[in-house]
CSV table of C-alpha atoms and ligand atoms in Angstrom, one decimal:
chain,number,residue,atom,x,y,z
A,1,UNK,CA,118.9,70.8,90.2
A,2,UNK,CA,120.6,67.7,89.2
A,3,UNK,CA,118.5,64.4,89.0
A,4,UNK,CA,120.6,60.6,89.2
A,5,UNK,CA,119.2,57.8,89.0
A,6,UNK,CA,118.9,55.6,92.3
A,7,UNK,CA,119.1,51.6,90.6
A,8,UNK,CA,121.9,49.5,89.2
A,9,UNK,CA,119.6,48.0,86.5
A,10,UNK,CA,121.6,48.7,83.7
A,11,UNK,CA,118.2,48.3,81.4
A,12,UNK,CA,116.2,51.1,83.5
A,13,UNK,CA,119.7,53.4,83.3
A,14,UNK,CA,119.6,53.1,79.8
A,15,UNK,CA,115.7,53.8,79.3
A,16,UNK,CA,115.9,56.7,81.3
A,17,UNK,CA,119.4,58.1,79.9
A,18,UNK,CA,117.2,58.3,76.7
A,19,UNK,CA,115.1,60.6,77.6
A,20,UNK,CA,117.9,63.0,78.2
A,21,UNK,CA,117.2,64.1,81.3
A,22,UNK,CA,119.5,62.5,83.7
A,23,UNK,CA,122.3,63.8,85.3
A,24,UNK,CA,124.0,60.7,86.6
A,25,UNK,CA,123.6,57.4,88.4
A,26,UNK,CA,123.8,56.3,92.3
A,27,UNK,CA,124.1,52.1,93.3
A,28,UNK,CA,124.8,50.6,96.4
A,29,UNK,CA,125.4,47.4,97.1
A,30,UNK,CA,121.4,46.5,97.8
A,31,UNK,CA,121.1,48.0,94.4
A,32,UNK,CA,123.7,45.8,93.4
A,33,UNK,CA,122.2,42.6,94.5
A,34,UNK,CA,118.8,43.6,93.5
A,35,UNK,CA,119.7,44.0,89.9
A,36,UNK,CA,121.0,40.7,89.4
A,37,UNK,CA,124.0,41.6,88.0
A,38,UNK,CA,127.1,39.0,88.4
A,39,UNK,CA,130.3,41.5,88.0
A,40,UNK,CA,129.9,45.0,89.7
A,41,UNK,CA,132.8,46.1,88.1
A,42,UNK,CA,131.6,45.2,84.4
A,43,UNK,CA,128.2,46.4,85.5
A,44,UNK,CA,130.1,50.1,86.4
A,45,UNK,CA,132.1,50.1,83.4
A,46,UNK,CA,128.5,49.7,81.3
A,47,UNK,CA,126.6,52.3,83.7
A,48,UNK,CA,129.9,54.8,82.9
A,49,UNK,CA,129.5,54.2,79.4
A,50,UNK,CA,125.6,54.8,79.3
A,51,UNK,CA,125.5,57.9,81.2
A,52,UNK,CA,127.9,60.9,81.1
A,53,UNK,CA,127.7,62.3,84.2
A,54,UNK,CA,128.3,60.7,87.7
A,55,UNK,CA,127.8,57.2,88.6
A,56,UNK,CA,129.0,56.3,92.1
A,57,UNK,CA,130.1,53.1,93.3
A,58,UNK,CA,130.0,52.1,96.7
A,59,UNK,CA,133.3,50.1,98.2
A,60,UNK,CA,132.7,46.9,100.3
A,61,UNK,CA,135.2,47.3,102.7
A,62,UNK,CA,134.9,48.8,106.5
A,63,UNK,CA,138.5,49.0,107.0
A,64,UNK,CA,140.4,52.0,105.7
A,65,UNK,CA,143.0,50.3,103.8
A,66,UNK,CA,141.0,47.7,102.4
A,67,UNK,CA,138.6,50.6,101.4
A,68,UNK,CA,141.1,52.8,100.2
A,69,UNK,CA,142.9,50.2,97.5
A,70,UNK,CA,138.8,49.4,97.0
A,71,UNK,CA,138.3,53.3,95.7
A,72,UNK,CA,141.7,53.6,94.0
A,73,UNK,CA,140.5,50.8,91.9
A,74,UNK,CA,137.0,52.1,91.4
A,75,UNK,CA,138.1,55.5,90.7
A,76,UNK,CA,140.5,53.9,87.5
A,77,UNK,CA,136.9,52.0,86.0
A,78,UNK,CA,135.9,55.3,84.1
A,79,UNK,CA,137.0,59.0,84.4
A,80,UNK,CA,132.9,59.7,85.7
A,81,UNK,CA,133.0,57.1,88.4
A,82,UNK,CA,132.3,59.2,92.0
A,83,UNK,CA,133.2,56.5,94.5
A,84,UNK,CA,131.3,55.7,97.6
A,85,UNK,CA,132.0,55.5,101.1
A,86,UNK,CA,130.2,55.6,104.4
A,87,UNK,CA,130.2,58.3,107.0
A,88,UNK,CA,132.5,56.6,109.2
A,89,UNK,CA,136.1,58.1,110.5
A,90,UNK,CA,137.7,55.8,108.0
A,91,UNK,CA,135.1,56.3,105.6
A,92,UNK,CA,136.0,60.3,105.6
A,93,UNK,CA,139.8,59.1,106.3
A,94,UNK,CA,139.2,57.9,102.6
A,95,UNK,CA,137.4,60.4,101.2
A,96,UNK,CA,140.2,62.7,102.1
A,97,UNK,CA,142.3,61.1,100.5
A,98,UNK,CA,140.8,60.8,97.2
A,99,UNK,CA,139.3,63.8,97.1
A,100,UNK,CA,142.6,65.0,97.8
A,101,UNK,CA,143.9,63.3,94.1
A,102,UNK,CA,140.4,64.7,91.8
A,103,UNK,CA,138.7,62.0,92.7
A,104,UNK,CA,134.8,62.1,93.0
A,105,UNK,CA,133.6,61.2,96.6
A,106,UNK,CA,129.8,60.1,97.3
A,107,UNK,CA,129.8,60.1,101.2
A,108,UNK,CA,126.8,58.1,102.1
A,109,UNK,CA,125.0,57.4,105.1
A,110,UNK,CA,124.9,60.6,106.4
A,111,UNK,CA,121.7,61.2,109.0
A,112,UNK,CA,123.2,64.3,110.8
A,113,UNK,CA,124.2,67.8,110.3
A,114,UNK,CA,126.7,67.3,111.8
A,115,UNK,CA,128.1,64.4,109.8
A,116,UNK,CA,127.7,66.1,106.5
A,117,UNK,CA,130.0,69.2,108.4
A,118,UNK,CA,132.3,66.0,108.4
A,119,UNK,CA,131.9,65.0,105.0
A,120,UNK,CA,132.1,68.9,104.1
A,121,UNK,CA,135.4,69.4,105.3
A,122,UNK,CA,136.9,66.0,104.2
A,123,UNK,CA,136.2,67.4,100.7
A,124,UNK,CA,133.4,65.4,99.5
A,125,UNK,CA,132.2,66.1,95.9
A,126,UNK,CA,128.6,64.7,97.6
A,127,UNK,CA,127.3,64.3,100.8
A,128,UNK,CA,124.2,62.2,100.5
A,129,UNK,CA,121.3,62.4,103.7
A,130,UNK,CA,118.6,59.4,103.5
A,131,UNK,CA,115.5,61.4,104.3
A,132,UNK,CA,113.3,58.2,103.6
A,133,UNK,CA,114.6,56.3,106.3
A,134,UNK,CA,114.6,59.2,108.7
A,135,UNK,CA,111.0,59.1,108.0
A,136,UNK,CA,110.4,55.7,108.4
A,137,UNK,CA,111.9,56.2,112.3
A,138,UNK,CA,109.7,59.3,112.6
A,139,UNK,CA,112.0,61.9,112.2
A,140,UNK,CA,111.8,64.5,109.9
A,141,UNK,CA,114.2,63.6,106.7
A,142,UNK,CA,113.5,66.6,105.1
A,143,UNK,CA,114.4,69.4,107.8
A,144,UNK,CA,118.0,67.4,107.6
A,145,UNK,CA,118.0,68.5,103.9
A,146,UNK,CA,117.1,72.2,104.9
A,147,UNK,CA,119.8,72.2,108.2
A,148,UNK,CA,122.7,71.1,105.8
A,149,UNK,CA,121.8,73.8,103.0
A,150,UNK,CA,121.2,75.9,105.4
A,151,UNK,CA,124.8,75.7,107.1
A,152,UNK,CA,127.1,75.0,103.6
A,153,UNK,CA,125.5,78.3,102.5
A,154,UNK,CA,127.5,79.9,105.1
A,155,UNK,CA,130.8,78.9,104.3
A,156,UNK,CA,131.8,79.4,100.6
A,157,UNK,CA,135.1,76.7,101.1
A,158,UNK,CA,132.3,74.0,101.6
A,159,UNK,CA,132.3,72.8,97.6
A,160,UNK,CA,130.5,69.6,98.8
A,161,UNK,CA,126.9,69.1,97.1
A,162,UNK,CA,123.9,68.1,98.7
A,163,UNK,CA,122.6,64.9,97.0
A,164,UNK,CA,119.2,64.2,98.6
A,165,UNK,CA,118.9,60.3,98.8
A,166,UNK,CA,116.5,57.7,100.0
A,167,UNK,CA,113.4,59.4,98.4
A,168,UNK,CA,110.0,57.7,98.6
A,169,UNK,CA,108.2,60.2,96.9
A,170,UNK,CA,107.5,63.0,94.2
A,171,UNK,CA,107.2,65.6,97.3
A,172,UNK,CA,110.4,64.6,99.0
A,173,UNK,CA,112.0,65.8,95.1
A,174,UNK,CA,110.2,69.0,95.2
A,175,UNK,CA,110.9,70.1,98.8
A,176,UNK,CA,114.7,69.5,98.1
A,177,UNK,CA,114.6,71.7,95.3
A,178,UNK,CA,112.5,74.5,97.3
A,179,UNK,CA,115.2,73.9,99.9
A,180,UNK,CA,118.4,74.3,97.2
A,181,UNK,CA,119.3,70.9,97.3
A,182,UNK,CA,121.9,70.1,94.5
A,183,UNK,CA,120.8,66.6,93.5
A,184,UNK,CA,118.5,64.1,94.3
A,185,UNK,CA,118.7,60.5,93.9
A,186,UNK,CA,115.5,59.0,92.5
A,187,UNK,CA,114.1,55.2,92.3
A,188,UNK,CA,113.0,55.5,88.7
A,189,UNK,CA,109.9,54.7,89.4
A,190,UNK,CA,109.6,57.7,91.5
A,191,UNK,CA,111.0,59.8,88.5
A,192,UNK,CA,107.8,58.4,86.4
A,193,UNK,CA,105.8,59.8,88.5
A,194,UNK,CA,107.1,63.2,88.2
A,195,UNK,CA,105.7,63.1,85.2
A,196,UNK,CA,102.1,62.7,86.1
A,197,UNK,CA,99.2,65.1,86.5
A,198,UNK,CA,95.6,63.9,86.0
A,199,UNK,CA,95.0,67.3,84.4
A,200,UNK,CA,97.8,66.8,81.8
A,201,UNK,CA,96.0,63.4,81.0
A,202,UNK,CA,92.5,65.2,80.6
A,203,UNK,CA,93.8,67.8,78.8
A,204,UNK,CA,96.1,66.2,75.7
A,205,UNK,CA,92.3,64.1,75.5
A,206,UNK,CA,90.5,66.5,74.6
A,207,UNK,CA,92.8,68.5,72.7
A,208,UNK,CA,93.1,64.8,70.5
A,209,UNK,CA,89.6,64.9,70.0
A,210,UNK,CA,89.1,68.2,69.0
A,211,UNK,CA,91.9,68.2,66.7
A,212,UNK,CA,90.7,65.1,65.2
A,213,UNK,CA,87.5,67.3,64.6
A,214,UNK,CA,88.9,70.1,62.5
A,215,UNK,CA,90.7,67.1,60.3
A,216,UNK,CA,93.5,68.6,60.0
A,217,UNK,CA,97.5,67.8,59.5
A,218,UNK,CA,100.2,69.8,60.4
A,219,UNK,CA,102.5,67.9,58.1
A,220,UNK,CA,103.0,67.5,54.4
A,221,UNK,CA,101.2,64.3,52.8
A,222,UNK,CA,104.3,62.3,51.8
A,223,UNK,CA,104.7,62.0,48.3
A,224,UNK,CA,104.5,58.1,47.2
B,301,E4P,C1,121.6,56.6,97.9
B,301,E4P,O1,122.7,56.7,97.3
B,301,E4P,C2,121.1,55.3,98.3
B,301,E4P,O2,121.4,54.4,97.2
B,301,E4P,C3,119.6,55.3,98.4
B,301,E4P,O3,119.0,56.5,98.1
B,301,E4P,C4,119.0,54.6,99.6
B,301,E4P,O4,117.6,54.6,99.5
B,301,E4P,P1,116.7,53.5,100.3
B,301,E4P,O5,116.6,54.1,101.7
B,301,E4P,O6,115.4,53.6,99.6
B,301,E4P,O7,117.4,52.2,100.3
């Protein structure tokens, strides 16, 4: 399973790029805004450089030609740019297209099978469902995960990958994976808490202590 990064702060990227276990990088343009940042397109450029993988960039356009010069340019920032456009008939009119010239495609917004069928066969690279604000309506974000898995399995010409987005917590990660998700999108504060387990905390303290207890080293004493 892949993991990208759901933020456009450039520091946080880099941070977490370091510990070599991202795959790639999501923004939109909340991200955007939220970050601070004054020039998206330098701000891709940097993400592109920092991380090897992925990093998609959302157009700001509605209108399919507006979008589609938007994604052309995108698309020329850095050869790992996946560009991103909504689930809309000119969205996937766009998507089409550049999927159709090896472009990446992150089609966003999707909140229906049947809308990630769409995204399937406009050749998306991604298709990404927000189960966290399916949840906050009181539907079920996750069973969307396990309907869209469920139905690209059966057809081997869908190449699209399921990028589970708008997580809100650790469990929504693990039930994507249990479900075959390909990717999920993660706030980076949710990937720090992948890390955690109160037992993992207990147990490095005491083996500290005891260690400290037989006085030993494992390495040399360095000669002066
Ligand atoms: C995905 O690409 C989106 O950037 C993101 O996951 C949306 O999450 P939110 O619902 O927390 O805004």
């Amino acid at each position: 399973m892949k993991f990208f990064v759901d933020t456009a702060d450039l520091t946080e990227i880099k941070e977490l790029a370091a510990t070599g276990l991202l795959d790639g990088v999501t923004t939109n343009p909340s991200l955007v805004a939220k970050s601070g940042a004054a020039n998206f397109v330098e701000l891709i450029k940097d993400i592109c450089k920092t991380v090897e993988g992925p990093v998609s960039a959302e157009v700001a356009a509605t209108d399919y030609e507006t979008m589609l010069e938007e994604g052309l340019y995108l698309a020329k920032l850095a050869k790992n740019v996946a560009v991103k456009v909504p689930l809309t008939p000119a969205g996937l009119k766009v998507c089409k297209h550049l999927s159709g010239q090896g472009t990446m495609v992150n089609v966003t917004l999707c909140f229906s099978p049947a809308q990630a069928i769409l995204a399937a066969k406009a050749g998306a690279t991604f298709v990404s469902p927000f189960v966290g604000r399916l949840d906050d309506i009181g539907e079920n974000g996750m069973q969307l995960i396990a309907d869209i898995c469920q139905i690209y399995a059966q057809y081997p010409e869908f190449k699209t990958e399921v990028l589970t987005a708008s997580v809100r917590h650790p469990q929504h990660v693990v039930q994507a994976a249990l479900m075959g998700s390909h990717v999920a999108t993660i706030p980076p504060s949710i990937i720090k808490q992948l890390f955690a387990h109160p037992l993992t905390d207990k147990g490095l303290a005491a083996f500290v202590a005891d260690w400290q207890k037989c006085g030993q080293k494992i390495l040399p004493s360095k000669a002066a």
